[in-house]
XYZ file of N, CA, C and O in Angstrom:
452
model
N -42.615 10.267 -2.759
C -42.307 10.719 -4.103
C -41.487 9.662 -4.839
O -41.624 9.667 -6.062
N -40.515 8.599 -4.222
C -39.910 7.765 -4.544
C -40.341 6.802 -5.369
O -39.948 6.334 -6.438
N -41.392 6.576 -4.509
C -42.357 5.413 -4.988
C -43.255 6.200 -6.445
O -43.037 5.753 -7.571
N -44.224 7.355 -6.241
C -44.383 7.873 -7.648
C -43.691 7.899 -8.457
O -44.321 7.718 -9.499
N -42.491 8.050 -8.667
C -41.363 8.358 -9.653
C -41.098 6.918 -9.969
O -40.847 6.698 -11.154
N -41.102 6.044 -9.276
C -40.892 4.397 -10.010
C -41.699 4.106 -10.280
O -41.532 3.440 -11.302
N -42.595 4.147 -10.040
C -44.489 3.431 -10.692
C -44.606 4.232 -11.795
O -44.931 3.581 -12.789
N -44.405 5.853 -12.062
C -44.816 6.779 -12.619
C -46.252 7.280 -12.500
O -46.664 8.339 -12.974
N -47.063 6.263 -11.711
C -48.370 6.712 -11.136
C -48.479 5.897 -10.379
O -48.259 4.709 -10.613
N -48.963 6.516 -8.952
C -49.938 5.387 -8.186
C -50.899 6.017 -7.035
O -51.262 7.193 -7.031
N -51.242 5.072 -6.085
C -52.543 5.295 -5.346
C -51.928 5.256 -3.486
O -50.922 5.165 -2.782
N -52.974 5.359 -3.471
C -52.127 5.734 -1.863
C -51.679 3.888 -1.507
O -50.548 3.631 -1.096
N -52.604 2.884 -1.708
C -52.548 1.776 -1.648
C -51.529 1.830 -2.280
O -50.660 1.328 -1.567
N -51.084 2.164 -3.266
C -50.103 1.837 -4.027
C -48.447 1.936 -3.382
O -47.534 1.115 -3.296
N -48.559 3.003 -3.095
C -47.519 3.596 -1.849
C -46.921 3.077 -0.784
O -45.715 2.964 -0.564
N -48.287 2.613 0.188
C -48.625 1.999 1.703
C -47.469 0.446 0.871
O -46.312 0.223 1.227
N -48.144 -0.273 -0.094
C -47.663 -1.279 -0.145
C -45.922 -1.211 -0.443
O -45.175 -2.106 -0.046
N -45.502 -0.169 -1.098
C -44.073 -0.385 -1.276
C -43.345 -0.105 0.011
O -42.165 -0.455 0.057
N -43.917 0.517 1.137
C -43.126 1.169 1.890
C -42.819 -0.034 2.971
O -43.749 -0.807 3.200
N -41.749 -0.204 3.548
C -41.024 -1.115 4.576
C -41.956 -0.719 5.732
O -42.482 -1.681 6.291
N -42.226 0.329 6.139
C -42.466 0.224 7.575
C -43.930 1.391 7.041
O -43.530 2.555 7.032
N -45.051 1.297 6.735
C -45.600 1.961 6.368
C -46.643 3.025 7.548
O -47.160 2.464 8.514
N -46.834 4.425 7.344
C -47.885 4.941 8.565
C -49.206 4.519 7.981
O -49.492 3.845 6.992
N -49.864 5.078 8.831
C -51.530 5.146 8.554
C -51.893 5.608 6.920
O -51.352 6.425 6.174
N -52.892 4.824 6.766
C -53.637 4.950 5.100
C -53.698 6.265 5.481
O -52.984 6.957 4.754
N -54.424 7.050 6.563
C -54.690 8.181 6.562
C -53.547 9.283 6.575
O -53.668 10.388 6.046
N -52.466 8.852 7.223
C -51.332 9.724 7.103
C -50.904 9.677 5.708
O -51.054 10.703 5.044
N -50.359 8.571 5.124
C -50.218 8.661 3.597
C -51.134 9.427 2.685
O -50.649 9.888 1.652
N -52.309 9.600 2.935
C -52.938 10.382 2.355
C -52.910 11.591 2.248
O -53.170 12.184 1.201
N -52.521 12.245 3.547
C -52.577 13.652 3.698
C -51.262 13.870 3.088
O -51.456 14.631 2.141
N -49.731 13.503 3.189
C -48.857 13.305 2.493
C -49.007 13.927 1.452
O -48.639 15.068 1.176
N -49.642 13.069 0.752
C -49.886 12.906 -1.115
C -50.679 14.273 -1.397
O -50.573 14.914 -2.442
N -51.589 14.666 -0.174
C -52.289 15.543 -0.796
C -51.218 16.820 -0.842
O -50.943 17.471 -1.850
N -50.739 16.996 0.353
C -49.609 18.267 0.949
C -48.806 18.177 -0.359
O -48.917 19.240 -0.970
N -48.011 17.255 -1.027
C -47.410 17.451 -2.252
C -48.139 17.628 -3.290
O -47.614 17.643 -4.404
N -49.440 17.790 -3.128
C -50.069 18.112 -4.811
C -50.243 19.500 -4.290
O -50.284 20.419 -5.107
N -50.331 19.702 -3.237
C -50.989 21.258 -3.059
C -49.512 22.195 -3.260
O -49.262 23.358 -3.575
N -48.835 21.164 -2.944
C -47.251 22.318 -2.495
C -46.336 21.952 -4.401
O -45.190 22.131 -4.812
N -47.760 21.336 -5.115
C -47.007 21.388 -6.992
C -46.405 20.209 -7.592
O -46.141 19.982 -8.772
N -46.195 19.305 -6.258
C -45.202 17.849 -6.509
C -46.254 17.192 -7.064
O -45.481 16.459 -7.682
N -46.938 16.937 -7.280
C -48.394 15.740 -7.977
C -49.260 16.231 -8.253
O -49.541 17.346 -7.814
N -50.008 15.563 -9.093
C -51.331 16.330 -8.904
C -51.978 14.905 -9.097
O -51.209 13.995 -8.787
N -53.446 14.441 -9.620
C -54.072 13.595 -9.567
C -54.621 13.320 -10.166
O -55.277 14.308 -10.495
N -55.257 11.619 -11.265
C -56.326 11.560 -11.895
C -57.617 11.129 -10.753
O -57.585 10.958 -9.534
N -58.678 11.051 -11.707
C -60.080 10.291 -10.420
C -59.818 8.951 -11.590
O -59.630 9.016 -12.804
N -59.891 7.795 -10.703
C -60.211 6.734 -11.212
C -60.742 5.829 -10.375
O -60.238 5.093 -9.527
N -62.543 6.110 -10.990
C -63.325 5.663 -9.849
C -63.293 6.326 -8.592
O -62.718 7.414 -8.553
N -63.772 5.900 -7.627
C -63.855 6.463 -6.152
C -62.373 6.896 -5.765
O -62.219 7.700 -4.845
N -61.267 6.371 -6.459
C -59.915 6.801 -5.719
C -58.748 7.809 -6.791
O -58.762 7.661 -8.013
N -57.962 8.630 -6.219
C -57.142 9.037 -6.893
C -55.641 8.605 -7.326
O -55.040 7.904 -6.511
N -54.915 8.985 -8.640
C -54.495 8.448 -8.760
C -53.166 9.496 -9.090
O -53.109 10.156 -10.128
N -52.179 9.527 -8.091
C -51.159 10.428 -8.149
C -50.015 10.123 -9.277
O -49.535 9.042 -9.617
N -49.745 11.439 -9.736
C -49.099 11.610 -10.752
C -47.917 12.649 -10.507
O -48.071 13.732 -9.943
N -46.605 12.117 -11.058
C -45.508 13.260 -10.896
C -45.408 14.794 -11.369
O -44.583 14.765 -12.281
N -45.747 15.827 -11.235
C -45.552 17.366 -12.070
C -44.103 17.508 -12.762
O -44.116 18.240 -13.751
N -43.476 17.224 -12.593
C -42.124 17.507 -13.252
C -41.037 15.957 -13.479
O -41.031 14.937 -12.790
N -40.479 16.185 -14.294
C -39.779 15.066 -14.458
C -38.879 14.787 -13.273
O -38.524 15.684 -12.508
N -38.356 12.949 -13.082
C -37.258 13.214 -11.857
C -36.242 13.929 -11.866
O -35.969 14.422 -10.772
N -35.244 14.292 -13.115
C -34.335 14.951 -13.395
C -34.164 16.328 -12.410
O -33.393 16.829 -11.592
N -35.661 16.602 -13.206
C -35.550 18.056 -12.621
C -36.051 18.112 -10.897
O -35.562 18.768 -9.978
N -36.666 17.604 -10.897
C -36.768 17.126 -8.805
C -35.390 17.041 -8.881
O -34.817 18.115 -8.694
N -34.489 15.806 -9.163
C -33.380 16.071 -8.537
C -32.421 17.014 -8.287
O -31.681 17.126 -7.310
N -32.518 17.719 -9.333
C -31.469 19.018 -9.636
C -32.308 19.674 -8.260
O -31.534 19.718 -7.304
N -33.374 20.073 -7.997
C -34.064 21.091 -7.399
C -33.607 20.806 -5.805
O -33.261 21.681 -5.012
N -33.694 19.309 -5.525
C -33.222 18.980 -4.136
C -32.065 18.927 -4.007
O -31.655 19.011 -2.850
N -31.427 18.828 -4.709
C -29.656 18.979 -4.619
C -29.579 20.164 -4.243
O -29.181 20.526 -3.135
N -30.048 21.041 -5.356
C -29.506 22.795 -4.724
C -30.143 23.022 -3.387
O -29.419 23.572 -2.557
N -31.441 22.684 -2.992
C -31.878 22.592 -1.654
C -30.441 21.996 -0.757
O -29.544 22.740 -0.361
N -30.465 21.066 -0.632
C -29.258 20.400 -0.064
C -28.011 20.741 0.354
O -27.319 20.477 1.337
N -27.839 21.678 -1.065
C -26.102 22.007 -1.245
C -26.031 23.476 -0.451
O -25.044 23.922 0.135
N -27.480 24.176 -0.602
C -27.563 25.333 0.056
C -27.766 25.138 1.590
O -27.402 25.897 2.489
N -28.344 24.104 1.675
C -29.128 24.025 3.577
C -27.551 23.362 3.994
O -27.026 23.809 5.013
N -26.992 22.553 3.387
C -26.087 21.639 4.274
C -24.214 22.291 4.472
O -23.364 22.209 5.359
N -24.291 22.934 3.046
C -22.774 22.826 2.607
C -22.808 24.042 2.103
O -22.266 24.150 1.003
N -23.460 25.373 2.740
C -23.257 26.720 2.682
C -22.991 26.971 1.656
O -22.012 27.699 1.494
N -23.742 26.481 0.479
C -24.152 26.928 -0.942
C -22.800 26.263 -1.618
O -22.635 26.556 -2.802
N -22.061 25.619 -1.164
C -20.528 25.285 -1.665
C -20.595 23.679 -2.498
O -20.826 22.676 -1.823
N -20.468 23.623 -3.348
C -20.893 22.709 -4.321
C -19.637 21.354 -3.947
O -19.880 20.157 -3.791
N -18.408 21.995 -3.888
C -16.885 21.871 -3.316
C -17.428 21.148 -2.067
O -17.113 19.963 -1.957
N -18.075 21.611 -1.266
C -17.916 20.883 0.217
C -18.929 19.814 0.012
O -18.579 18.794 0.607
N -20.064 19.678 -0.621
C -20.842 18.643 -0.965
C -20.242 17.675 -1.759
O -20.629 16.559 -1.412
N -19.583 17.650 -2.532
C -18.623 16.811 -3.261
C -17.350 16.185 -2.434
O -16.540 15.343 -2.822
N -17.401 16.603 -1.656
C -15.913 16.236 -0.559
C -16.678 15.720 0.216
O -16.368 14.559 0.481
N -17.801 16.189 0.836
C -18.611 15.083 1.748
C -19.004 13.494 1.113
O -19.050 12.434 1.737
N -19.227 13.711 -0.141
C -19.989 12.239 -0.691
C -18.309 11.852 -0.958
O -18.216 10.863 -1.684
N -17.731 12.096 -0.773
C -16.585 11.449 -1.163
C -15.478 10.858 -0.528
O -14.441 10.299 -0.885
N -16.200 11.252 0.854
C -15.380 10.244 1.898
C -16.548 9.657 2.192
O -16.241 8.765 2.982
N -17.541 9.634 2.047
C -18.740 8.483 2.644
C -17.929 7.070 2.530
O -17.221 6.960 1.529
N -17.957 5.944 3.477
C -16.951 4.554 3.074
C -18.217 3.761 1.854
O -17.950 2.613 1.500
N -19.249 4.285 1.402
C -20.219 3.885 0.525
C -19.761 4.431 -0.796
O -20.493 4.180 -1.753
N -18.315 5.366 -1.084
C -18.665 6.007 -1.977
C -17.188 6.028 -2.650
O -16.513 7.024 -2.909
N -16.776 4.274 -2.924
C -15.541 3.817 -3.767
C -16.345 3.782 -4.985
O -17.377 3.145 -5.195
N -15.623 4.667 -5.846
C -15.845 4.911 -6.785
C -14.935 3.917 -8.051
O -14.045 3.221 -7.563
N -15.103 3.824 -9.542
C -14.573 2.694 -9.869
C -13.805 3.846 -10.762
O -14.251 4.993 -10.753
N -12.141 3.362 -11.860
C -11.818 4.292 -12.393
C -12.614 4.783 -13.534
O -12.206 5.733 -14.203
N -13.773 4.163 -13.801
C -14.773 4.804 -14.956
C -15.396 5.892 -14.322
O -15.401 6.945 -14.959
N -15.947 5.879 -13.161
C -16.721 6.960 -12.652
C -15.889 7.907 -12.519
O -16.253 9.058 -12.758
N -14.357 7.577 -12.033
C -13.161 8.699 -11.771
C -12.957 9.557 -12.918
O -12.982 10.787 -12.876
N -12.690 8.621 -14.273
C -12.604 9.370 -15.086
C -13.293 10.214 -15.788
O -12.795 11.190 -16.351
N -14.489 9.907 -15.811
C -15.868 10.534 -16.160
C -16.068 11.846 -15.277
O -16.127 12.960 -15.797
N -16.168 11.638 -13.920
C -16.136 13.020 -12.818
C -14.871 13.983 -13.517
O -15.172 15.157 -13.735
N -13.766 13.630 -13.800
C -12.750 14.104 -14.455
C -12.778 15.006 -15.554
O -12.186 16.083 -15.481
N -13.604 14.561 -16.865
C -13.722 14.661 -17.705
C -15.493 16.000 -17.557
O -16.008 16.591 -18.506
N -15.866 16.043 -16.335
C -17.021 16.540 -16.292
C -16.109 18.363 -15.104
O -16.469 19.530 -14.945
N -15.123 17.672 -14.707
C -14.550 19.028 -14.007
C -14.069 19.706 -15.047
O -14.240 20.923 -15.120
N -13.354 18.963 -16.063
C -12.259 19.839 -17.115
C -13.698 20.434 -17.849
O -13.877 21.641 -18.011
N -14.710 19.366 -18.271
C -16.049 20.897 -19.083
C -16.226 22.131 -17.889
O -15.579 23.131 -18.199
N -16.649 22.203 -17.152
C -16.642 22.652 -16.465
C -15.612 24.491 -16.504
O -15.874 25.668 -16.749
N -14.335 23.600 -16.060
C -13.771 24.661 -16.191
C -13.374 25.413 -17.796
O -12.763 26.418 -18.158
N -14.061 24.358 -18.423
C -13.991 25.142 -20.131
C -14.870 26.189 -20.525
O -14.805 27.041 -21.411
N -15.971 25.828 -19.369
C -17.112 26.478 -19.425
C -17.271 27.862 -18.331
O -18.290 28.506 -18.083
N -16.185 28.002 -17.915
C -16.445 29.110 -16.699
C -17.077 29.104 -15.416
O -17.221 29.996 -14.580
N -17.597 27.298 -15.458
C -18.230 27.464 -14.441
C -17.738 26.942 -12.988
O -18.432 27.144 -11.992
């Protein structure tokens, strides 16, 4: 899906080639298909091959796997997912991002939420 979402379209070739350690043309395929069937893509025909396309914007994928995430990992607790990425040693933050996260807790609590 990574790779769709940066191309904004591509082919299974298309895929195989971005990936570091890539499986079988044939495994990639079935892949691509399992996410069009399960709503994530769907497909043009161009020529003999198809040509996968994203269903929803990334935005909204992301929001959707986060709450997946926040529910499977961190017992629906938004609090404990935020305290996890935040001792990651990957996850020095600069004081713009500080203040900004800051400025996004105080809406937040303006907002009831």
């Amino acid at each position: 899906m990574d790779i769709v979402y940066q191309r904004g379209r591509a082919t299974v070739a298309d895929v195989i080639e971005k990936m570091t350690r890539p499986p079988s043309y044939s495994a990639v395929r079935a892949m691509m298909g399992i996410l069009e069937q399960k709503g994530h893509l769907r497909h043009e025909q161009d020529g003999a091959r198809y040509v996968y396309l994203p269903t929803v914007p990334v935005s909204t994928a992301q929001r959707s796997a986060l709450k997946r995430l926040v529910r499977t990992f961190f017992n629906g607790s938004p609090r404990e997912a935020i305290a996890a990425l935040a001792e990651l040693p990957e996850a020095k933050l600069s004081k713009d991002e500080l203040r900004a996260l800051s400025r996004l807790i105080e809406q937040s609590e303006r907002e009831g939420r």
